[in-house]
Coordinates of C-alpha atoms in Angstrom, one line a residue:
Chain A
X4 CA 0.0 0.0 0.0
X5 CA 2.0 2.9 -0.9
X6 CA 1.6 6.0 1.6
X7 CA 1.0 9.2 0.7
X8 CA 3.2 11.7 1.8
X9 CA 3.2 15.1 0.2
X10 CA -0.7 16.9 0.6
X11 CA -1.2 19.3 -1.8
X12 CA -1.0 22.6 -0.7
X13 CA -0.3 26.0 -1.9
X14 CA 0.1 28.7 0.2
X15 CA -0.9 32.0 -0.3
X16 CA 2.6 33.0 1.5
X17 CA 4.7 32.1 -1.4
X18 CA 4.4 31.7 -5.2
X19 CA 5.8 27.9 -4.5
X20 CA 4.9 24.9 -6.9
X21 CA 2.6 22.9 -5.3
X22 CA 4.3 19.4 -3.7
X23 CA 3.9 16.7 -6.1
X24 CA 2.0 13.5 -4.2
X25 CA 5.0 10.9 -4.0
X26 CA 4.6 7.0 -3.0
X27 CA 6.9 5.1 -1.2
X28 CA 6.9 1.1 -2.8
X29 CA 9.4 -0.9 -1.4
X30 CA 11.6 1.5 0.5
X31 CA 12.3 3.5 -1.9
X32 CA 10.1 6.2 -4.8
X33 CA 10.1 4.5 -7.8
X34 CA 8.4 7.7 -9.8
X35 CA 10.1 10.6 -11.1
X36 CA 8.8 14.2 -9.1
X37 CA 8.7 15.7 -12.8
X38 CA 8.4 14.7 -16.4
X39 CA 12.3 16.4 -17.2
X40 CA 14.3 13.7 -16.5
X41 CA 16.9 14.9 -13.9
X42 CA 20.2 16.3 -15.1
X43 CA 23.5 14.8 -13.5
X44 CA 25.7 17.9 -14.4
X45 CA 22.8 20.3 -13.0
X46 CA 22.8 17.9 -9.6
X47 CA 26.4 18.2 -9.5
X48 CA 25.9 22.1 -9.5
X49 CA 23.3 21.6 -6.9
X50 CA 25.1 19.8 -4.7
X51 CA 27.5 22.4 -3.6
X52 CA 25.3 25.6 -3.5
X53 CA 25.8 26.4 -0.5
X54 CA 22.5 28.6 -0.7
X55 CA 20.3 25.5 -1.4
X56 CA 21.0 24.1 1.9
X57 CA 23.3 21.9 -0.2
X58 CA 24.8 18.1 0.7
X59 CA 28.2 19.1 0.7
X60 CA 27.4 21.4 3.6
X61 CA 27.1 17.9 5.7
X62 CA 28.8 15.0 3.8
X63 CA 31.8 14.6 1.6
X64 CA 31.7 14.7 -2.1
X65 CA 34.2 13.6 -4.9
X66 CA 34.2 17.7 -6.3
X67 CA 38.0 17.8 -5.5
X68 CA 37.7 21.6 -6.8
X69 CA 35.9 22.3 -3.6
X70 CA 37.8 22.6 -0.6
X71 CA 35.4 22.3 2.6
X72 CA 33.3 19.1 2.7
X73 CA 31.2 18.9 5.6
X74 CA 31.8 15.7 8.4
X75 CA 28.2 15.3 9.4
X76 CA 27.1 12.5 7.3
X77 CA 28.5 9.4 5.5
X78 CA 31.0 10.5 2.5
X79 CA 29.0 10.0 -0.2
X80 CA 31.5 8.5 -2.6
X81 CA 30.0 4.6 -4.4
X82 CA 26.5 6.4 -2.8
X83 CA 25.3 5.2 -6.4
X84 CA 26.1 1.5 -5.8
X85 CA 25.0 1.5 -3.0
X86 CA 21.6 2.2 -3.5
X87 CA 19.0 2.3 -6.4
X88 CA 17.4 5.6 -7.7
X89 CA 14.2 4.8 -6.2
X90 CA 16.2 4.3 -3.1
X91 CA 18.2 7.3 -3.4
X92 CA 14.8 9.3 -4.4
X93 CA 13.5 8.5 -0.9
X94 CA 16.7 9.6 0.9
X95 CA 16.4 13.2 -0.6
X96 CA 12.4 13.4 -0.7
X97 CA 12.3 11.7 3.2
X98 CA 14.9 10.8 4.5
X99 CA 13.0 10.5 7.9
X100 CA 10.4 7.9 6.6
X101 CA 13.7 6.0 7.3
X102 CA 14.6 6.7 10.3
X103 CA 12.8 9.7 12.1
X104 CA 15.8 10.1 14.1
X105 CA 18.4 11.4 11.7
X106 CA 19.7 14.8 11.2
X107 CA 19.3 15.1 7.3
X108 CA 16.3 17.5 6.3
X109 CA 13.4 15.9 4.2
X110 CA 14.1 17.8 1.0
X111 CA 10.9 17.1 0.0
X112 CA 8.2 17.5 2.0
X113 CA 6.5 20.3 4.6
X114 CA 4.6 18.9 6.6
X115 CA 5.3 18.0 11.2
X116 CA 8.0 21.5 10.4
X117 CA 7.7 23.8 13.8
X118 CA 8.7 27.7 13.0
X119 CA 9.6 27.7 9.3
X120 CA 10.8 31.3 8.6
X121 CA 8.1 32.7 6.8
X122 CA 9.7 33.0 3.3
X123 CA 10.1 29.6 3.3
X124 CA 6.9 28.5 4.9
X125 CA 4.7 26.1 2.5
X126 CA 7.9 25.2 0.7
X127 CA 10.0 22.7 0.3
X128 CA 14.1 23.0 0.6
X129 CA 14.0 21.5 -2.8
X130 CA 12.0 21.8 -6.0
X131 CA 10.7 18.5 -7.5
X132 CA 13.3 18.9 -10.4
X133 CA 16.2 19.3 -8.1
X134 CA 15.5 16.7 -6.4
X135 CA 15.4 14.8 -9.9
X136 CA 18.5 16.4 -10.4
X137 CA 20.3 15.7 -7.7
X138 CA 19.6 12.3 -7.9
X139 CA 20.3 11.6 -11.7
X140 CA 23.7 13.2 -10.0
X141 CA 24.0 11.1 -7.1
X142 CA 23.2 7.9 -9.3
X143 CA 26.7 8.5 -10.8
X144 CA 28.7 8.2 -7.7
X145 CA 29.7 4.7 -8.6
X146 CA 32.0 2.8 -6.1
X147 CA 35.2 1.6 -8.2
Chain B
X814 CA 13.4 -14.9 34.9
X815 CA 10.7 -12.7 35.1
X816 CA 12.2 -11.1 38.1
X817 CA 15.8 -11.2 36.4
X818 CA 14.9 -9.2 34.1
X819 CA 12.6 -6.8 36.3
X820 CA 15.6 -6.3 38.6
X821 CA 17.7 -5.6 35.8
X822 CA 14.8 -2.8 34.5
X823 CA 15.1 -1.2 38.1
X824 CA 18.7 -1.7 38.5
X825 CA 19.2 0.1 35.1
X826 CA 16.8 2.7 35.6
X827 CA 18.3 3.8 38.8
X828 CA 21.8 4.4 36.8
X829 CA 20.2 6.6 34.2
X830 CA 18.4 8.7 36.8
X831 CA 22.1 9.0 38.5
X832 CA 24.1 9.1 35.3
X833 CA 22.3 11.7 33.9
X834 CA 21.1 14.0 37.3
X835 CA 21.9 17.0 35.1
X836 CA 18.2 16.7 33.4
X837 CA 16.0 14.4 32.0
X838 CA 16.8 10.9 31.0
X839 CA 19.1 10.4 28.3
X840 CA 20.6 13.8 28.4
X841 CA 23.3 14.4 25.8
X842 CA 24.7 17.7 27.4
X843 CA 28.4 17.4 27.1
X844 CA 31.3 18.8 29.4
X845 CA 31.2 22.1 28.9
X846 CA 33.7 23.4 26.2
X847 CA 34.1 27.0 25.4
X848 CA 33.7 28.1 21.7
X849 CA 37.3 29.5 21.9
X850 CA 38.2 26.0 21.7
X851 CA 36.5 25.2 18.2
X852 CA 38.0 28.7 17.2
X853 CA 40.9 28.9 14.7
X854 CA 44.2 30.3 15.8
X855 CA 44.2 33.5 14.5
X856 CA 40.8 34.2 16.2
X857 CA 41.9 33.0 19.7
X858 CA 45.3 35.4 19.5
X859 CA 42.2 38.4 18.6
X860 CA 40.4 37.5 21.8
X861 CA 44.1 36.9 24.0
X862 CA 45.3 40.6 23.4
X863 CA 42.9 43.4 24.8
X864 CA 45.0 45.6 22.5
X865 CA 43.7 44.1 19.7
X866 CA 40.3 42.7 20.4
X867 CA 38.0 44.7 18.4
X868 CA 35.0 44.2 20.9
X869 CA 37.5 46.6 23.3
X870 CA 35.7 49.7 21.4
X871 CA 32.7 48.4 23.1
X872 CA 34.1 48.4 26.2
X873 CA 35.6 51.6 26.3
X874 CA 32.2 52.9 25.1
X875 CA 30.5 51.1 28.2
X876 CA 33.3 52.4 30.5
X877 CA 33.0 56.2 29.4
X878 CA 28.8 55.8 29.9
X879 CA 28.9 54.1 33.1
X880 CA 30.1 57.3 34.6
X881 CA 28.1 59.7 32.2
X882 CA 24.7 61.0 34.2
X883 CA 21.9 59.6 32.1
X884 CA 18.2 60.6 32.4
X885 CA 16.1 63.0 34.9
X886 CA 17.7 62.0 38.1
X887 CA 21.5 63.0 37.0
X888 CA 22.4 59.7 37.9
X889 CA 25.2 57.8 36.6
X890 CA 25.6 54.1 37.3
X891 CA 28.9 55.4 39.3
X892 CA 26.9 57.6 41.1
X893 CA 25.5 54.2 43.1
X894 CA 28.2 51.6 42.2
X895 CA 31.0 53.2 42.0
X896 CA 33.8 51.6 40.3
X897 CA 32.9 48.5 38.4
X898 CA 35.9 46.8 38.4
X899 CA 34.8 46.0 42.5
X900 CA 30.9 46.7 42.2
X901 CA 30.4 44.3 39.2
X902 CA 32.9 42.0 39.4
X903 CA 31.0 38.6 39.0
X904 CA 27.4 39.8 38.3
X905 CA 27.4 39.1 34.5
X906 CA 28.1 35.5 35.5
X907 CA 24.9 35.3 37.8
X908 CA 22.6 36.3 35.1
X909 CA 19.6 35.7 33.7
X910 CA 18.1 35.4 36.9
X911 CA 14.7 35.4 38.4
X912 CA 13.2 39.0 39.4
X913 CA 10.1 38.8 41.6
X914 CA 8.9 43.1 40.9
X915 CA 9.0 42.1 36.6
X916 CA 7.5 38.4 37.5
X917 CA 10.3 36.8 35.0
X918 CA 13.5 36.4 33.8
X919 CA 15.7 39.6 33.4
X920 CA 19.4 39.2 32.2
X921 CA 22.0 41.5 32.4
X922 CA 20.7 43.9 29.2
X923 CA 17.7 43.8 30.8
X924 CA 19.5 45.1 34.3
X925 CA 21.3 47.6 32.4
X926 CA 17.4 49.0 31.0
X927 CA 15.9 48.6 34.2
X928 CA 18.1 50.7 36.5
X929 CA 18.4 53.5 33.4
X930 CA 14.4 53.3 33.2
X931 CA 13.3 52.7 37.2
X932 CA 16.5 54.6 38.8
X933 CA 17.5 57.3 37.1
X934 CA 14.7 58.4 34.6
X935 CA 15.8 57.6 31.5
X936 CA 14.9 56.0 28.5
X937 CA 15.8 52.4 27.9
X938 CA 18.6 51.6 25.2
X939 CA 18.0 49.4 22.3
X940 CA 19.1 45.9 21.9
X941 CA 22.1 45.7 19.7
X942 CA 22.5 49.5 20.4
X943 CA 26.3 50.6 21.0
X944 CA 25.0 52.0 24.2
X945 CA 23.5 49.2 25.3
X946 CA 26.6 46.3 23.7
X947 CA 28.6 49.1 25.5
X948 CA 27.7 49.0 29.5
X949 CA 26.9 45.3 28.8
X950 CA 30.4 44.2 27.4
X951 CA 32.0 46.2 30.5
X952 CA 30.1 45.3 32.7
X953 CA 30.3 41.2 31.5
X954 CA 34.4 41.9 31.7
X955 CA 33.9 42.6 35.0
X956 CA 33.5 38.3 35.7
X957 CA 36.1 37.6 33.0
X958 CA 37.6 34.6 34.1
X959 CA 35.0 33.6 37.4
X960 CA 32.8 30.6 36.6
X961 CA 29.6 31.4 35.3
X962 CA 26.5 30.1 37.9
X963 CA 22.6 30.7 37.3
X964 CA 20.2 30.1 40.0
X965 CA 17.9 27.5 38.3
X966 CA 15.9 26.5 41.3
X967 CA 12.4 28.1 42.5
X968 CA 10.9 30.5 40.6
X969 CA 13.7 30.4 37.8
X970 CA 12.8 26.5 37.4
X971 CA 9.6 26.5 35.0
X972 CA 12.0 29.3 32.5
X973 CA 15.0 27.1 33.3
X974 CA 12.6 24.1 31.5
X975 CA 10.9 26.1 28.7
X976 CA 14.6 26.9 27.5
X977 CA 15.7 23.4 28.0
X978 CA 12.5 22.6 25.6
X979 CA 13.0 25.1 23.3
X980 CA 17.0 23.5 22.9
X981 CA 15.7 20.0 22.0
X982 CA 13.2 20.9 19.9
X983 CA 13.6 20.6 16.1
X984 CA 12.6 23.7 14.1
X985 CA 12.8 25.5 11.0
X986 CA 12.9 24.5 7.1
X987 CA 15.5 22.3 7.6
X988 CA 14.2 20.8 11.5
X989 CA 16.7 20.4 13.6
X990 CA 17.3 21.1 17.1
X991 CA 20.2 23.2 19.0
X992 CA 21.2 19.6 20.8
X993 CA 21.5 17.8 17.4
X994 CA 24.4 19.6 16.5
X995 CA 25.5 21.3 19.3
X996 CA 25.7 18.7 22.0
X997 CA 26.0 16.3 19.5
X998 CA 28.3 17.2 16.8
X999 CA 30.8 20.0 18.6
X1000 CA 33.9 19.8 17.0
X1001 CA 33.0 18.5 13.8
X1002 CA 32.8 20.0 10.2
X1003 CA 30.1 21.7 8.6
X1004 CA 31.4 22.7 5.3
X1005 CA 34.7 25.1 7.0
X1006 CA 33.4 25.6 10.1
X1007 CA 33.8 23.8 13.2
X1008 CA 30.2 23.9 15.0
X1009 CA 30.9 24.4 18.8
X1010 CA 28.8 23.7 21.7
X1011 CA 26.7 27.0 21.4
X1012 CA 28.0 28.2 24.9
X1013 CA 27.3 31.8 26.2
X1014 CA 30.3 32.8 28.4
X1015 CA 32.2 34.5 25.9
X1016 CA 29.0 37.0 25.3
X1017 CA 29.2 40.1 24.5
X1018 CA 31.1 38.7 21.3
X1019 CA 32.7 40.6 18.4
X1020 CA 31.6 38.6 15.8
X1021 CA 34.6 39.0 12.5
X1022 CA 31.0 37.9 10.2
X1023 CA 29.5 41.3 11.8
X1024 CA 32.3 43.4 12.1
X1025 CA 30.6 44.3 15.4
X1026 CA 29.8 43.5 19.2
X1027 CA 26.6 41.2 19.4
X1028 CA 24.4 39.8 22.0
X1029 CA 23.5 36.3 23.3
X1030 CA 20.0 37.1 22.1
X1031 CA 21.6 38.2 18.6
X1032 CA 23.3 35.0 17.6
X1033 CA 20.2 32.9 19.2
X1034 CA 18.7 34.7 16.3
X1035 CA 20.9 34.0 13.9
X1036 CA 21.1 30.4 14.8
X1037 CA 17.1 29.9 14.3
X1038 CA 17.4 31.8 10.7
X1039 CA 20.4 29.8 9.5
X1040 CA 17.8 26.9 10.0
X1041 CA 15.3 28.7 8.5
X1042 CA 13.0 29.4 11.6
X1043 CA 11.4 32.5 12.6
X1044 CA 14.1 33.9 15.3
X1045 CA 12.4 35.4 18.6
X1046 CA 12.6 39.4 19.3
X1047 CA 16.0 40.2 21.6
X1048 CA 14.4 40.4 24.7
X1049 CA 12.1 38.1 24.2
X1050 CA 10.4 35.7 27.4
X1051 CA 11.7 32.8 24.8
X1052 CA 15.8 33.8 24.4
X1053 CA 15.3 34.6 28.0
X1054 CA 14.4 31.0 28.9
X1055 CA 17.0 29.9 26.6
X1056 CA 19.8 32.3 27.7
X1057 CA 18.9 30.7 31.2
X1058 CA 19.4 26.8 30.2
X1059 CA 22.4 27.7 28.2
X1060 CA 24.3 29.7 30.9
X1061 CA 23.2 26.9 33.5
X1062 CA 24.4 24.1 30.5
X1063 CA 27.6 25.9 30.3
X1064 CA 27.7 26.7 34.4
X1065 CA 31.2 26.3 35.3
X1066 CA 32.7 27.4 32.2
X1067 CA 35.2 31.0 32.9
X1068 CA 33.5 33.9 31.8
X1069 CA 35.4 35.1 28.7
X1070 CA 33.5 38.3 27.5
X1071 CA 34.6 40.0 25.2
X1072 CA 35.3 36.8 23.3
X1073 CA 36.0 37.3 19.6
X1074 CA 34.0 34.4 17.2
X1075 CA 34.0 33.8 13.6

């Protein structure tokens, strides 16, 4: 039975896309957020915006051209082997769904949030095609 | 068996409530650790010469208005408490504390505002204002180096646990708590920086990302926007609660103000 997570909801706060409805079927979200298939090279600039509330903020990368990766979570090197896209999809979109203890932000989703700064109220941290993005990117973090 | 593993419940139980007699079960607060500690080098040699510490303009600002008459009485705070250095020496490290005429917490800004509004009839300064980071700062250097201690107990207690919530709650866009990475991760990386334990003893700070003096209440907002929550207003019975649980988390800890952060 696959659980809906995202309700539809705009708000009248922001001019935000309203959340796509996403299932999760066998631990992981086997439907592309969006139609464009996602873009690795676009992910890879993702990644390290530091304004998007960005991955590399928390876990290691391999962009040797940057020179601060964060120590927070599990480098992300082989990420790609290690898990499917449909897996990798539900880490971004909810990682919580996963464990509801972990530090990483649900990328995806705006709902059980307490205090969300009004500009970003009703939004998520990521649009449905970055998330695509970012995980066409991650998909290519092969372990050798 | 049964009973084994009932006396092992109670024996186990009756560790934690011992173990952890600092708060509630399972508490992760660490041994308190200055944030001079996670600071680079060349920032700690800013804080260690007065000669050089930029937040000594603050100072000097607080020292010449301490004995400048303010407001309709002609008072200056010299005029009552004379010279600081013996008057104040160890108040900033007792503070927030409990004030039974205001019914709630009042911490040392708030001090400062109340004796230049009840005492000697004038206005009260603005948060952040250089007045106000002024007399703070020197008053707060007053206690460097004496351990700082908040009364927690009695009145203070219900604040003292509304700022102990407030730190393990999750918030903001990206929902996390103060504890997740401050009693938890202090001393690791995020991105270049080297997140601390969030500890308040070096307050009044000069901040090198300002390029100025800045409050506990300040960075407590700046904390809650960098996780994209709505911060509190300076002043505010919520950073009050929380200044209280963060100077009692860090009690112990040398007062360091003016400490200079990145």
């Amino acid at each position: 039975m696959p659980l809906l997570l995202a309700v539809l909801m705009a708000s009248p706060l922001s001019q935000a896309e309203d959340l796509v409805a996403v299932a999760i079927v066998d631990g992981g979200i086997p439907a592309p957020l969006t139609s464009v298939p996602g873009s690795p090279d676009r992910g890879r600039l993702i990644v390290r915006d530091i304004s998007k509330a960005s991955c590399l903020i928390c876990h290691a990368m391999p962009i040797p051209e940057e020179p601060d990766h964060g120590q927070i979570g599990p480098p992300l090197e082989g990420i790609g082997s290690a898990y499917s896209v449909p897996e990798l999809r539900l880490r971004l979109v909810d990682p919580k769904a996963i464990n509801p203890e972990t530090l990483m932000p649900s990328y995806y989703r705006i709902e059980g949030l307490t205090g969300v700064l009004a500009r970003y109220a009703g939004t998520p941290i990521y649009t449905a095609q970055e998330i695509e993005d970012v995980v066409a990117y991650l998909a290519t973090l092969k372990a050798d | 068996m049964r009973f084994l593993v009932l006396l092992v419940g109670v024996v186990s139980a009756g560790l934690a409530a011992s173990a952890f007699s600092r708060a509630q079960e399972a508490d992760p607060t660490p041994t308190p650790r200055s944030g001079y500690e996670f600071m680079a080098p060349q920032t700690q040699a800013l804080q260690d010469d007065d000669f050089v510490n930029p937040a000594f303009f603050s100072v000097e600002a607080g020292e010449r208005l301490w004995s400048t008459p303010m407001g309709s009485e002609g008072l200056s705070c010299a005029s009552c408490h004379e010279a600081a250095e013996t008057s104040m020496a160890g108040v900033a490290a007792r503070y927030p504390q409990y004030d039974p005429d205001v019914g709630g917490l009042v911490n040392l800004e708030g001090r400062i505002n109340q004796m230049l509004t009840k005492e000697m009839g004038a206005e009260a300064l603005a948060y952040e204002s250089e007045a106000l980071l002024g007399l703070t700062t020197y008053v707060a250097l007053q206690s460097r180096g004496m351990p700082m201690a908040v009364d927690i107990e009695g009145p203070a207690r219900p604040y003292f646990e509304a700022g102990r919530d407030y730190f393990f709650t999750r918030r903001g866009q990206l929902d996390l708590s103060c504890s997740q990475c401050h009693d938890g991760l202090a001393g690791q990386k995020l991105r270049g920086d080297t997140i601390s334990q969030g500890q308040i003893n070096g307050f009044p700070i000069y901040r090198l990302l300002w390029n100025s003096t800045a409050s506990r209440h300040r960075m407590f907002a700046w904390c809650n926007t960098s996780l994209r929550a709505e911060p509190e207003a300076a002043g505010s019975e919520t950073y009050l609660a929380l200044e209280l649980y963060l100077a009692w988390r860090g009690g112990g800890l040398p007062m360091e103000s003016p400490a200079v952060r990145r």
